[in-house]
PDB file of C-alpha atoms and ligand atoms in Angstrom:
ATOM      1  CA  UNK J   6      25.501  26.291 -31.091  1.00 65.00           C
ATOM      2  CA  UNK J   7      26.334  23.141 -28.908  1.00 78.00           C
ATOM      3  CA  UNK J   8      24.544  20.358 -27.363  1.00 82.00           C
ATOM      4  CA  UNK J   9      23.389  21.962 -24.179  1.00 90.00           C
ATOM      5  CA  UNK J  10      21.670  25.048 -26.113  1.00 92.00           C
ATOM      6  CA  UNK J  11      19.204  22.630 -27.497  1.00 92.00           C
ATOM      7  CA  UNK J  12      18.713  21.294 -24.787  1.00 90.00           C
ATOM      8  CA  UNK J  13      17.940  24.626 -22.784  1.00 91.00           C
ATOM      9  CA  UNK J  14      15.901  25.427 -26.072  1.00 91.00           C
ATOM     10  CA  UNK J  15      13.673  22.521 -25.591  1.00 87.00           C
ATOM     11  CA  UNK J  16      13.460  22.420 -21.658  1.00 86.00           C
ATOM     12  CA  UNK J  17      12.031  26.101 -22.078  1.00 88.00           C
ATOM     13  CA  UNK J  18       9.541  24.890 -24.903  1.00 87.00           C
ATOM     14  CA  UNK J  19       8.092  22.362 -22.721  1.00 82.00           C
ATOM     15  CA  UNK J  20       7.992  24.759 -19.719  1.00 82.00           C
ATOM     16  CA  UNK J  21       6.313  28.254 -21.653  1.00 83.00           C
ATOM     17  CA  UNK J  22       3.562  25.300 -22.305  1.00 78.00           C
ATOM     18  CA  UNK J  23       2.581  24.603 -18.937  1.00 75.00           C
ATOM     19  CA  UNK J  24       3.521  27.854 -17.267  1.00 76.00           C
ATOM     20  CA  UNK J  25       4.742  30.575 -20.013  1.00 74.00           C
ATOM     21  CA  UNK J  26       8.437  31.988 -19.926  1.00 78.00           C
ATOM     22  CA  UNK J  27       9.931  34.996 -18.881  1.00 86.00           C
ATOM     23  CA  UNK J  28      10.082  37.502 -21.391  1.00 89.00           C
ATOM     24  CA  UNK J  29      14.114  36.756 -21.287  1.00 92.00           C
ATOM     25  CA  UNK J  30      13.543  33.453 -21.740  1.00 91.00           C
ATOM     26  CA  UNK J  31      10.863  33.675 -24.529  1.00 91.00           C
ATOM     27  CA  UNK J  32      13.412  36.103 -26.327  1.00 93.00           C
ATOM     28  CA  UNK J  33      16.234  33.772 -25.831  1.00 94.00           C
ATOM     29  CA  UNK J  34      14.019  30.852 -27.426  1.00 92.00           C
ATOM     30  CA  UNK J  35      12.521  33.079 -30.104  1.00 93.00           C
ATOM     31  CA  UNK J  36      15.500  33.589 -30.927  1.00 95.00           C
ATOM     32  CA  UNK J  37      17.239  30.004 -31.071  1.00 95.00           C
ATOM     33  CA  UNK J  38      14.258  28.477 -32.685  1.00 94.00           C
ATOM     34  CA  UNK J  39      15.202  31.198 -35.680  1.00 95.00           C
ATOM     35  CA  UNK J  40      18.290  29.793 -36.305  1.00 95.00           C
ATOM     36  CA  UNK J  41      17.876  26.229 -35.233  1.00 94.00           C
ATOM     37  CA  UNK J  42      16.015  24.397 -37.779  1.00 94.00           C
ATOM     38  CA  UNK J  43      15.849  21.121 -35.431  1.00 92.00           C
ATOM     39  CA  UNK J  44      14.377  22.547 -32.656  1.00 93.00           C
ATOM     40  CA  UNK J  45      12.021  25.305 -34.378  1.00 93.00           C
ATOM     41  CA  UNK J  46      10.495  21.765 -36.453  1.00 91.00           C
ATOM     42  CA  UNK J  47      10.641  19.920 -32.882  1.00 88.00           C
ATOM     43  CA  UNK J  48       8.392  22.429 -31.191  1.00 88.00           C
ATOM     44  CA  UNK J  49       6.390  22.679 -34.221  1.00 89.00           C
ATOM     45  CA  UNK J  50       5.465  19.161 -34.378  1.00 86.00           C
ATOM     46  CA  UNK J  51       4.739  19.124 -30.540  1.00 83.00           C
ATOM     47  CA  UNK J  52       2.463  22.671 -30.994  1.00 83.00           C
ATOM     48  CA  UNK J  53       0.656  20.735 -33.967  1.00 82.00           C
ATOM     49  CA  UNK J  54       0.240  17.487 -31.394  1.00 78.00           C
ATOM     50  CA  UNK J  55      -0.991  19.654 -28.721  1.00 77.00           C
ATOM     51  CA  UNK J  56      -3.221  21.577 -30.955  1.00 76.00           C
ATOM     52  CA  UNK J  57      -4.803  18.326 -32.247  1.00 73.00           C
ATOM     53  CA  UNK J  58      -5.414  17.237 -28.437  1.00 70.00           C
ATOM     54  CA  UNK J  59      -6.957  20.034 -27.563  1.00 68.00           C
ATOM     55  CA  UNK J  60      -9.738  19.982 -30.101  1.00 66.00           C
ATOM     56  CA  UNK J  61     -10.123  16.008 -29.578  1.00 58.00           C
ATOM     57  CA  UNK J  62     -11.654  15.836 -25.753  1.00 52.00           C
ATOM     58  CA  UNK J  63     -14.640  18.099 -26.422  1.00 52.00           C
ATOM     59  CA  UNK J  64     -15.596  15.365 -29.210  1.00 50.00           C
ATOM     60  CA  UNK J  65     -14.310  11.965 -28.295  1.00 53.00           C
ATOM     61  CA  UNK J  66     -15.371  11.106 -24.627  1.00 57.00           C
ATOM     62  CA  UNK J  67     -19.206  10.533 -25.806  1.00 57.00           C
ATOM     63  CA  UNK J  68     -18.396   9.281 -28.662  1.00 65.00           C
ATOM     64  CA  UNK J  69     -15.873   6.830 -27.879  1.00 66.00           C
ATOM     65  CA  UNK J  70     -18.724   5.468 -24.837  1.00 66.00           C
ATOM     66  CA  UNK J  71     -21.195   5.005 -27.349  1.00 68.00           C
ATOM     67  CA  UNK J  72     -18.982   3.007 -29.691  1.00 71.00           C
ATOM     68  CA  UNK J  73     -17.546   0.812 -27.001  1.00 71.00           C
ATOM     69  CA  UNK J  74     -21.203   0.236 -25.505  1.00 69.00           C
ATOM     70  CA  UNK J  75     -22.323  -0.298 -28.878  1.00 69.00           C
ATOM     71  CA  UNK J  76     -19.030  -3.076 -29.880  1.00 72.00           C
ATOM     72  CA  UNK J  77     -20.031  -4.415 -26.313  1.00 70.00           C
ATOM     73  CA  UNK J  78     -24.119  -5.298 -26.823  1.00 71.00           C
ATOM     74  CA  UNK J  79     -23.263  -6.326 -30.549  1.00 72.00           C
ATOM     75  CA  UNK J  80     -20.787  -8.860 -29.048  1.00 68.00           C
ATOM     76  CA  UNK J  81     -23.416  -9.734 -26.580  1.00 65.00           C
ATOM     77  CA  UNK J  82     -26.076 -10.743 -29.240  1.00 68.00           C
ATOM     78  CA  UNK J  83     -23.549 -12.966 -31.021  1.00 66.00           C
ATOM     79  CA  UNK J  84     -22.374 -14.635 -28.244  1.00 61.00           C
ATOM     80  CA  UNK J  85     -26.084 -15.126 -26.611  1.00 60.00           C
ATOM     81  CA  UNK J  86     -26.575 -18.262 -27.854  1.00 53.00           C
ATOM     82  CA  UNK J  87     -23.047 -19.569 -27.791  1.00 55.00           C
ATOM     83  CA  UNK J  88     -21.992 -20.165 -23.704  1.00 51.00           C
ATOM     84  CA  UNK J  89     -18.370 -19.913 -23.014  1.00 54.00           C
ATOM     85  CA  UNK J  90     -17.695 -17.046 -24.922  1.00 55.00           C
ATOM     86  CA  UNK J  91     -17.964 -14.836 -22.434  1.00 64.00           C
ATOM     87  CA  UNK J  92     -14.154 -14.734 -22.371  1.00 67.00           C
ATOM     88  CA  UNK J  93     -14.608 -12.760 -25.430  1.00 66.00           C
ATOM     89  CA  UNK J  94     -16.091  -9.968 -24.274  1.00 69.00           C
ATOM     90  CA  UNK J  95     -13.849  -9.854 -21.581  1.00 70.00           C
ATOM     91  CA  UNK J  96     -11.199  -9.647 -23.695  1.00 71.00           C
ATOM     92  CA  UNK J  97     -12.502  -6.888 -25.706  1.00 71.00           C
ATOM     93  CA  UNK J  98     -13.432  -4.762 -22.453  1.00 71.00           C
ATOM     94  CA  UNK J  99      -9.933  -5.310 -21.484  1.00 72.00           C
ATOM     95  CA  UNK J 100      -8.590  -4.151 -24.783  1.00 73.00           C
ATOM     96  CA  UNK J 101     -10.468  -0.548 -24.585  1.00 72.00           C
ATOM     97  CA  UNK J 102      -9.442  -0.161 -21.144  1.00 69.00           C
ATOM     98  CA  UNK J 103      -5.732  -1.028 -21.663  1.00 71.00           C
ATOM     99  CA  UNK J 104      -5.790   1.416 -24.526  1.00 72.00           C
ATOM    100  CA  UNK J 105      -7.154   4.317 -22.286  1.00 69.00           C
ATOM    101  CA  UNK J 106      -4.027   3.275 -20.309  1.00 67.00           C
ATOM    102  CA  UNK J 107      -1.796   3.498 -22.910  1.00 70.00           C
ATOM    103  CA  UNK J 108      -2.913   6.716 -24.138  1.00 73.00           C
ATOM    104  CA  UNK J 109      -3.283   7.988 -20.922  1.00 71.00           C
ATOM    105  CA  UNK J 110       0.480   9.776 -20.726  1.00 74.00           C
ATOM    106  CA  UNK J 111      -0.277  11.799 -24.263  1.00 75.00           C
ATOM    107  CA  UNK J 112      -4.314  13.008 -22.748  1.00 74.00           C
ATOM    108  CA  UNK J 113      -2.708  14.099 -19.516  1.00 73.00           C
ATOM    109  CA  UNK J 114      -0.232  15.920 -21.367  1.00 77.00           C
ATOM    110  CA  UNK J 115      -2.862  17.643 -23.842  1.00 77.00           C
ATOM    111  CA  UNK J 116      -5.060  18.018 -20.079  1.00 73.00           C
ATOM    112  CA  UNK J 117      -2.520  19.553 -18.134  1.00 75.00           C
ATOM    113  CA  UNK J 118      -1.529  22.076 -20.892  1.00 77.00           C
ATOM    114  CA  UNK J 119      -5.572  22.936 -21.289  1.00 75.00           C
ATOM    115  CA  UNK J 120      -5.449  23.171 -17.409  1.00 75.00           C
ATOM    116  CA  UNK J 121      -2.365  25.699 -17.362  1.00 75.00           C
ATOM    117  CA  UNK J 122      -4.380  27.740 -20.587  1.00 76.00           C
ATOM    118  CA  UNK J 123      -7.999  27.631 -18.349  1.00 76.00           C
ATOM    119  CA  UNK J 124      -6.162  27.944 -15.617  1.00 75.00           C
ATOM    120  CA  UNK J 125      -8.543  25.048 -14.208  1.00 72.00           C
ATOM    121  CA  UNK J 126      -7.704  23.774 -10.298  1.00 74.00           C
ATOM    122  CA  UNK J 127      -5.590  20.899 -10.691  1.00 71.00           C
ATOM    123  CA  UNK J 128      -8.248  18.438  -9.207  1.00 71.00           C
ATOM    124  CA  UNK J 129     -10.363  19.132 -11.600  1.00 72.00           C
ATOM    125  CA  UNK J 130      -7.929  18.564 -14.287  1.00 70.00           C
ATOM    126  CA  UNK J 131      -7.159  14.795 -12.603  1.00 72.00           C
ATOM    127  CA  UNK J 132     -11.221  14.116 -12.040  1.00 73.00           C
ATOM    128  CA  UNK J 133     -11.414  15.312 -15.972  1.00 74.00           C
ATOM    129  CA  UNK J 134      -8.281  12.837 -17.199  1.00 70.00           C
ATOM    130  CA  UNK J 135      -9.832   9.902 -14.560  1.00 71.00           C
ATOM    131  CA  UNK J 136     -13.182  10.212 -16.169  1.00 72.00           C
ATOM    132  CA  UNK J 137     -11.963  10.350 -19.541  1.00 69.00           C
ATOM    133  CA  UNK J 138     -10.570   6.798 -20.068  1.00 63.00           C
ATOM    134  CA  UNK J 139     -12.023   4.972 -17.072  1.00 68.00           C
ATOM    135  CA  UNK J 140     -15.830   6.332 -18.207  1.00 69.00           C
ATOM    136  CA  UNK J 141     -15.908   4.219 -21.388  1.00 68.00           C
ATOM    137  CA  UNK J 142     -14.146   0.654 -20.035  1.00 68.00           C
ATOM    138  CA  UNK J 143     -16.456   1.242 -16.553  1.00 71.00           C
ATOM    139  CA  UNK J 144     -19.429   1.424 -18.715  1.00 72.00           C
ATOM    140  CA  UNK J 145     -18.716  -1.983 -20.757  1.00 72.00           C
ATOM    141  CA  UNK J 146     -18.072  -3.976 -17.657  1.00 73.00           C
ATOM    142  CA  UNK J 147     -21.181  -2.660 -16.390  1.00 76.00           C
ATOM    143  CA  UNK J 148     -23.083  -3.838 -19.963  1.00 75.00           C
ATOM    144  CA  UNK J 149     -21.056  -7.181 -19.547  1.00 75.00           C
ATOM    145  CA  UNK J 150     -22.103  -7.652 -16.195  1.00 78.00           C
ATOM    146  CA  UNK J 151     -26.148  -6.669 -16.831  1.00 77.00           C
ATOM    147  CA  UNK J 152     -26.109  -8.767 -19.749  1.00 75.00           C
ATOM    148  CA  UNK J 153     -24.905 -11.664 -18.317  1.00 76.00           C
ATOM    149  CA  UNK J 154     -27.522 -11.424 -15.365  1.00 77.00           C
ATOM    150  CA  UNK J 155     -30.199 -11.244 -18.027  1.00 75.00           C
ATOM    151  CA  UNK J 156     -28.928 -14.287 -19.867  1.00 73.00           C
ATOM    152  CA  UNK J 157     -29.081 -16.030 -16.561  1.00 72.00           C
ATOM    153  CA  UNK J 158     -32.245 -14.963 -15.879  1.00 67.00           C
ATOM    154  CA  UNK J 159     -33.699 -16.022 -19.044  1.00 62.00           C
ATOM    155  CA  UNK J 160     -31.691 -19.431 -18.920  1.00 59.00           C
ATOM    156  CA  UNK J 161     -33.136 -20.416 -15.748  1.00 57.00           C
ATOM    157  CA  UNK J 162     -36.850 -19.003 -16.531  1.00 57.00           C
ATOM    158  CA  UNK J 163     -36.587 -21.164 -19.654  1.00 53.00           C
ATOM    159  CA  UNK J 164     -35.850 -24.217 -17.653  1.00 53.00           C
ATOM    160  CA  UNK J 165     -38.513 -23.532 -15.200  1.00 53.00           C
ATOM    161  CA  UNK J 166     -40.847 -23.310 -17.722  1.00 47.00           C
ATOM    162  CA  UNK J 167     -40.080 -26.587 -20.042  1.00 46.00           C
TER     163      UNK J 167
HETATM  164 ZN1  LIG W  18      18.400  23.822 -31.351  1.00 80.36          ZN
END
């Protein structure tokens, strides 16, 4: 077995996830993966990855909005009090949408392979995988935002009223 078997061993793994084999091929990697203890744990791990993103999207995208909405309005009653903290919060809304970036390469992966098994219209797959990290950060900037409004509101009502 050389270098370039693994390699065509692997390149067909990744494709027969996104758009199945030919039979040759699928034969061809059948068979490699039963002698090639490397590759047959390489694909295993990567089934066991995909597997584990496939259950996670039905679950998480509620879920993760509540919590961030939730870590968002807690912030918000701290800080109500204390002006010039709103850098905080900013921070914090930053840090849940950077992570959606970061994790964005691994969800597309896990929605492109649901996409090729559903056989969904790719636009729908890239609406899906938009809405899915942008959702959650869109909805604490819109907290931030109303909450800040409100404090104003109250600040200046206060004054008016003293
Ligand atoms: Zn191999």
């Amino acid at each position: 077995m050389n270098e370039d078997s693994h390699k065509h061993a692997q390149q067909l793994f990744a494709r027969s996830l996104i758009e199945g084999p030919s039979p040759d091929d699928r034969a061809w990697l059948d068979a490699h993966l039963r002698e090639c203890a490397d590759c047959a744990q390489q694909t295993a791990a990567t089934q066991e990855l995909l597997h584990a993103l496939r259950n996670v999207p039905v679950s998480v995208p509620g879920d993760l909005a509540a919590r961030t909405q939730l870590r968002v309005r807690l912030r918000l009653q701290e800080s109500a009090q204390a002006a010039g903290s709103g850098a905080i919060l900013w921070i914090i809304t930053a840090a849940s949408w950077l992570l959606g970036v970061l994790s964005a390469p691994l969800v597309w992966r896990g929605f492109s392979w649901l996409g090729a098994e559903l056989d969904l219209p790719k636009v729908v797959l890239e609406l899906g995988f938009v809405l899915w990290w942008a959702v959650p950060a869109l909805i604490a900037v819109a907290a931030v935002l109303h909450q800040r409004a409100a404090n104003n509101g109250t600040r200046m009502r206060g004054r008016t009223g003293s």
